[in-house]
Coordinates of C-alpha atoms and ligand atoms in Angstrom, one line a residue:
M70 CA 93.7 132.2 78.1
Q71 CA 91.8 135.0 79.2
V72 CA 91.1 135.5 82.6
E73 CA 87.3 135.3 82.6
H74 CA 87.6 131.7 81.3
L75 CA 89.6 130.9 84.2
R76 CA 88.6 129.5 87.8
N77 CA 91.3 128.3 90.4
I78 CA 89.7 126.1 93.0
A79 CA 90.8 124.4 96.2
I80 CA 89.5 121.4 97.2
I81 CA 89.3 120.8 101.1
A82 CA 88.4 117.5 102.4
H83 CA 89.2 115.1 105.2
V84 CA 91.1 112.1 104.1
D85 CA 88.9 109.5 102.7
H86 CA 85.8 111.8 102.1
G87 CA 86.0 111.3 98.5
K88 CA 88.3 113.8 97.2
T89 CA 90.2 111.7 94.7
T90 CA 87.3 110.1 93.2
L91 CA 85.2 113.3 93.1
V92 CA 88.2 114.8 90.7
D93 CA 88.3 111.8 88.8
K94 CA 84.7 112.0 88.1
L95 CA 84.8 115.1 86.9
L96 CA 87.8 114.8 84.7
R97 CA 85.9 112.1 82.8
A98 CA 82.8 114.2 82.8
T99 CA 84.3 116.8 80.9
D100 CA 86.7 114.8 78.6
A101 CA 84.4 115.6 75.8
F102 CA 84.8 119.5 76.2
R103 CA 88.8 119.1 76.1
S104 CA 90.4 120.4 72.9
N105 CA 93.5 118.3 72.8
Q106 CA 92.3 115.4 74.3
Q107 CA 93.9 113.1 71.4
I108 CA 97.1 113.2 73.2
E109 CA 95.8 111.7 76.5
E110 CA 95.6 108.2 77.2
R111 CA 91.9 106.7 77.6
V112 CA 90.5 106.5 81.1
L113 CA 91.4 103.3 82.7
D114 CA 89.0 100.8 84.2
S115 CA 90.2 98.1 86.6
N116 CA 89.8 99.1 90.2
D117 CA 93.7 98.9 90.6
Q118 CA 94.3 100.6 87.9
E119 CA 91.7 103.3 88.8
R120 CA 93.7 103.5 92.2
E121 CA 96.7 104.4 90.5
R122 CA 95.2 107.1 88.5
G123 CA 93.8 108.8 91.8
I124 CA 97.7 108.8 93.3
T125 CA 98.5 110.5 90.3
I126 CA 95.9 113.0 90.5
L127 CA 96.5 113.8 94.0
A128 CA 100.3 113.8 93.8
K129 CA 99.7 117.2 92.0
N130 CA 97.2 119.9 90.8
C131 CA 95.0 119.3 87.6
S132 CA 92.8 121.3 85.4
I133 CA 89.3 120.6 84.0
E134 CA 88.2 122.1 80.6
Y135 CA 84.3 122.5 80.7
K136 CA 82.2 125.0 78.2
G137 CA 85.3 127.0 77.4
V138 CA 86.3 127.3 80.9
K139 CA 89.5 126.3 82.1
I140 CA 89.3 125.1 86.0
N141 CA 92.5 124.7 87.8
V142 CA 92.1 122.2 90.5
I143 CA 94.4 123.0 93.6
D144 CA 95.3 120.3 96.0
T145 CA 95.4 120.8 99.8
P146 CA 97.4 118.9 102.2
G147 CA 94.7 118.1 105.0
H148 CA 97.1 117.9 107.8
A149 CA 97.8 120.5 110.3
D150 CA 101.3 119.7 109.7
F151 CA 101.5 121.3 106.6
G152 CA 100.0 124.2 108.0
G153 CA 102.6 126.9 106.0
E154 CA 101.8 124.8 102.5
V155 CA 98.1 125.1 103.1
E156 CA 98.2 128.8 103.4
R157 CA 100.4 129.2 100.4
V158 CA 98.7 126.9 98.1
L159 CA 95.1 128.6 99.0
K160 CA 96.8 131.7 97.8
M161 CA 96.5 130.4 94.3
A162 CA 92.6 130.0 94.9
D163 CA 89.7 132.2 94.3
G164 CA 87.1 129.5 95.7
A165 CA 87.1 126.2 97.5
L166 CA 84.9 123.3 97.4
L167 CA 84.7 122.0 101.0
L168 CA 83.9 118.1 100.3
V169 CA 82.2 116.6 103.5
D170 CA 81.2 112.9 104.0
A171 CA 77.4 112.9 104.3
F172 CA 77.5 110.4 107.3
E173 CA 80.5 111.4 109.0
G174 CA 80.0 115.3 108.7
P175 CA 82.9 117.5 109.0
M176 CA 86.2 116.1 110.7
P177 CA 89.1 118.4 112.6
Q178 CA 91.2 118.1 109.2
T179 CA 88.2 120.0 107.6
R180 CA 88.5 122.3 110.3
F181 CA 91.6 123.3 109.9
V182 CA 92.2 123.9 106.2
L183 CA 88.5 125.3 106.2
R184 CA 89.7 128.2 108.8
H185 CA 92.7 129.2 106.3
A186 CA 90.3 128.9 103.3
I187 CA 87.8 131.4 105.1
D188 CA 90.8 133.6 106.3
T189 CA 92.0 134.2 102.9
G190 CA 88.6 135.4 102.1
L191 CA 87.9 132.7 99.3
R192 CA 84.1 131.6 98.3
I193 CA 83.3 128.2 99.6
M194 CA 80.9 125.7 98.0
I195 CA 79.7 123.1 100.0
V196 CA 79.5 119.5 98.4
I197 CA 78.1 116.6 100.6
N198 CA 79.6 113.7 99.6
K199 CA 78.5 109.8 99.4
I200 CA 74.8 110.6 99.7
D201 CA 74.2 107.0 98.8
R202 CA 75.6 105.7 101.9
P203 CA 72.6 103.8 104.0
A204 CA 73.3 106.1 106.7
A205 CA 74.1 109.4 105.3
D206 CA 72.1 112.4 106.5
P207 CA 73.2 114.9 104.1
E208 CA 71.0 117.8 105.8
R209 CA 72.5 117.2 109.0
A210 CA 76.2 117.4 107.3
Y211 CA 75.1 120.5 105.2
N212 CA 74.0 122.2 108.5
D213 CA 77.1 121.0 110.3
C214 CA 79.3 122.7 107.8
L215 CA 77.2 126.2 108.1
D216 CA 77.8 125.9 111.6
L217 CA 81.4 125.3 111.4
M218 CA 82.3 128.2 108.7
A219 CA 80.2 130.3 111.2
D220 CA 82.9 129.3 114.0
L221 CA 85.5 129.8 112.1
G222 CA 84.5 133.5 111.5
A223 CA 83.0 133.7 108.1
T224 CA 81.8 136.8 106.8
D225 CA 78.1 136.8 106.2
E226 CA 79.2 137.1 102.7
Q227 CA 80.7 133.7 102.6
L228 CA 77.7 132.4 104.7
E229 CA 75.4 133.3 102.2
F230 CA 77.4 132.1 99.4
A231 CA 78.1 128.9 101.0
M232 CA 74.1 128.4 101.3
E233 CA 73.3 129.1 97.9
H234 CA 76.0 126.9 96.6
V235 CA 75.6 123.1 97.6
V236 CA 75.5 120.0 95.8
Y237 CA 74.7 116.5 97.1
A238 CA 77.0 114.1 95.4
S239 CA 78.0 110.2 95.2
A240 CA 81.4 110.8 93.6
V241 CA 81.7 107.2 93.4
N242 CA 78.4 106.9 91.4
G243 CA 79.5 110.0 89.4
Y244 CA 76.7 112.2 90.4
A245 CA 76.3 116.0 92.3
R246 CA 72.7 117.2 92.6
R247 CA 71.2 120.6 93.6
S248 CA 69.0 119.2 95.8
P249 CA 68.8 115.5 97.5
E250 CA 65.6 115.1 95.8
D251 CA 66.9 115.7 92.2
D252 CA 67.9 112.4 90.0
N253 CA 70.4 113.4 87.8
N254 CA 73.1 110.9 87.3
D255 CA 76.0 113.8 86.4
M256 CA 78.4 115.7 87.7
F257 CA 77.2 118.7 85.6
P258 CA 75.3 120.5 88.4
L259 CA 78.5 120.8 90.4
L260 CA 80.7 121.9 86.9
D261 CA 78.0 124.5 86.0
M262 CA 77.7 125.9 89.6
I263 CA 81.6 126.1 89.6
I264 CA 81.8 128.2 85.9
D265 CA 78.9 130.3 86.5
D266 CA 79.4 131.2 90.1
M267 CA 82.9 130.8 91.2
P268 CA 84.8 133.8 90.7
A269 CA 87.5 134.3 87.7
P270 CA 90.5 135.6 89.3
E271 CA 90.6 139.5 89.7
V272 CA 93.9 140.7 88.2
D273 CA 95.5 143.4 86.3
E274 CA 96.6 142.1 83.3
C275 CA 98.3 145.3 82.0
A276 CA 100.4 145.7 85.1
P277 CA 103.8 144.7 85.4
L278 CA 104.6 140.9 86.0
A279 CA 104.4 139.5 89.6
M280 CA 104.4 136.1 90.4
Q281 CA 104.8 134.1 93.5
C282 CA 106.3 130.6 93.8
V283 CA 104.7 128.7 96.2
T284 CA 105.7 125.0 95.5
I285 CA 109.0 123.7 93.7
D286 CA 108.9 120.8 91.8
H287 CA 111.6 119.2 90.6
S288 CA 112.9 117.2 87.1
N289 CA 116.0 115.2 86.6
F290 CA 115.8 117.1 83.0
V291 CA 115.5 120.7 84.0
G292 CA 116.3 120.7 87.5
R293 CA 114.4 123.2 89.7
I294 CA 110.5 124.2 88.9
G295 CA 108.7 127.1 90.3
I296 CA 104.9 126.8 90.6
G297 CA 102.8 129.5 91.5
R298 CA 99.9 132.0 90.4
V299 CA 100.8 134.7 88.2
F300 CA 99.2 137.8 89.6
S301 CA 99.7 140.6 87.3
G302 CA 101.1 140.9 84.0
T303 CA 102.3 138.1 81.9
L304 CA 105.0 135.6 81.8
H305 CA 106.7 134.7 78.4
E306 CA 109.0 132.3 77.7
G307 CA 112.6 134.1 77.1
D308 CA 111.8 136.7 79.2
T309 CA 114.5 137.9 81.6
I310 CA 113.0 138.3 85.3
L311 CA 114.0 139.9 88.4
V312 CA 113.9 137.1 91.1
Q313 CA 113.5 138.5 94.6
K314 CA 114.2 135.9 97.1
N315 CA 113.1 135.9 100.7
D316 CA 116.1 136.7 102.1
G317 CA 115.6 140.2 100.4
T318 CA 118.2 139.4 97.8
T319 CA 117.4 139.7 93.7
T320 CA 119.1 138.3 91.2
T321 CA 117.7 138.4 87.4
S322 CA 116.9 134.9 85.4
K323 CA 116.0 134.0 82.0
I324 CA 112.6 132.0 81.6
K325 CA 113.7 128.8 79.5
Q326 CA 110.3 127.0 79.4
L327 CA 106.8 127.9 80.6
F328 CA 104.0 125.4 81.8
T329 CA 100.4 125.5 82.7
F330 CA 98.2 122.9 84.1
D331 CA 96.2 120.7 81.8
Y332 CA 94.2 118.0 82.7
L333 CA 96.5 115.3 84.8
G334 CA 99.7 117.0 83.0
R335 CA 101.2 120.0 82.0
T336 CA 101.5 121.8 78.6
E337 CA 104.0 124.4 77.3
C338 CA 103.3 127.3 76.1
S339 CA 105.1 130.6 75.2
E340 CA 103.3 132.6 77.6
V341 CA 101.0 132.6 80.8
G342 CA 99.0 135.5 81.8
A343 CA 97.6 136.8 85.0
G344 CA 95.3 134.9 86.9
D345 CA 96.6 131.6 85.7
I346 CA 99.1 129.0 87.6
A347 CA 102.3 128.6 86.0
A348 CA 105.4 126.2 86.0
V349 CA 108.6 128.1 85.3
V350 CA 112.0 126.2 84.3
G351 CA 114.9 128.5 84.3
V352 CA 115.0 129.9 87.3
E353 CA 118.3 128.5 89.3
G354 CA 117.9 127.9 92.6
A355 CA 113.9 128.4 92.6
D356 CA 112.9 128.6 95.9
I357 CA 109.4 128.9 97.7
G358 CA 108.0 132.6 98.1
D359 CA 110.5 133.6 95.4
V360 CA 109.0 136.6 93.5
Y361 CA 109.1 136.7 89.7
T362 CA 108.7 140.0 88.4
D363 CA 109.7 142.5 86.0
P364 CA 113.4 144.1 86.2
E365 CA 111.9 147.7 85.0
H366 CA 109.3 147.7 87.1
P367 CA 109.6 145.7 90.0
V368 CA 106.4 145.0 92.1
E369 CA 106.8 143.8 95.9
L370 CA 104.5 140.9 97.0
A371 CA 104.0 140.4 101.0
P372 CA 106.7 137.6 102.3
I373 CA 105.1 134.1 102.3
L374 CA 105.3 131.8 105.2
I375 CA 107.8 129.1 105.1
D376 CA 107.5 125.7 106.8
P377 CA 109.7 125.8 110.0
P378 CA 112.4 123.1 109.2
T379 CA 111.4 119.6 110.5
L380 CA 112.9 118.5 113.6
S381 CA 113.8 114.7 113.7
V382 CA 113.8 112.8 116.9
V383 CA 115.9 110.2 117.3
Ligands
GDP604 P1 90.2 110.7 99.1 O1 91.0 110.2 100.5 O2 89.6 112.1 100.0 O3 90.9 111.2 98.5 O4 88.9 109.9 99.3 P2 88.7 108.8 97.9 O5 88.7 109.2 96.8 O6 90.1 108.2 97.8 O7 87.6 108.0 98.5 C1 87.9 107.4 99.7 C2 86.9 105.9 99.9 O8 85.6 106.6 99.9 C3 87.4 105.2 98.6 O9 86.9 103.5 98.9 C4 85.9 105.5 97.6 O10 85.6 104.4 96.8 C5 84.9 105.8 98.7 N1 83.9 106.8 98.1 C6 84.2 108.0 97.3 N2 83.2 108.5 97.3 C7 82.1 107.6 97.6 C8 80.6 108.1 97.4 O11 80.2 108.9 96.7 N3 80.0 106.8 98.2 C9 80.6 106.3 98.6 N4 79.9 105.1 99.6 N5 81.7 105.6 98.3 C10 82.6 106.8 98.1

């Protein structure tokens, strides 16, 4: 996948503001654009099943394919207890959707993740959701978002970008509009805004390999799976890589299998290029913060914050 055909976006939302519903509707709206849709089961319709599907979406990242562009959607935990994790996962993104309920406006959890997104330098688009609610006040919610961004130290560039990139949505009804007066009934204005104006990853494909593991998955069959963004170079299945651990030690490891995000699942592939997000199988003891790099030309990346161990109070 060429880097100009990639977008990595995080979604920042307070619980219940409609993240699951929005992602679900974006996936449905783009079904027709997918190249390998035959392998996927069809969208389910009853409410219960819908709920289950939502849980699946939230459990992991997913990707949307639209007009030849692959949009990796990175879920962010919306709670301050996950401070370290928020910082880490935002490192995979170039932009973020700030999703806010048109009635409630931005909430404390929104503020927390938004601060990190601003500090990370992400481009932020605003999605005012639930505009169908009778008491919704989309303009007020939008202005509150901009005020909050300014409060949290957004740069002039970030503020200007947010002002120019807003949609008014009713995720539950499947539409996103560039202005509350529009009457389109689909999600395409939001999808177009993302592929047209969210930045593609800025990466050096020719530089030596550097990937940082920001989350770990686990499978009974293959063990620990390291997930992160490839910052430079290309990962290949079968490659021997240098693994730099957080404690400063290094080991070498062979990549047994490689995956990228694909719709709600993952697809195995033989290589993953700079800018994309990879899931790597084969690194013994894979851990958060591990850097995978080229043994001949090792690249140093800044260590990342690890959550302090959780204290259990009896
Ligand atoms: P999440 O916690 O952010 O993932 O929120 P969900 O997507 O689960 O939505 C929370 C609730 O808000 C659910 O009952 C949704 O049906 C409802 N909801 C989501 N989007 C909209 C919307 O655009 N309008 C209205 N009225 N309700 C919505």
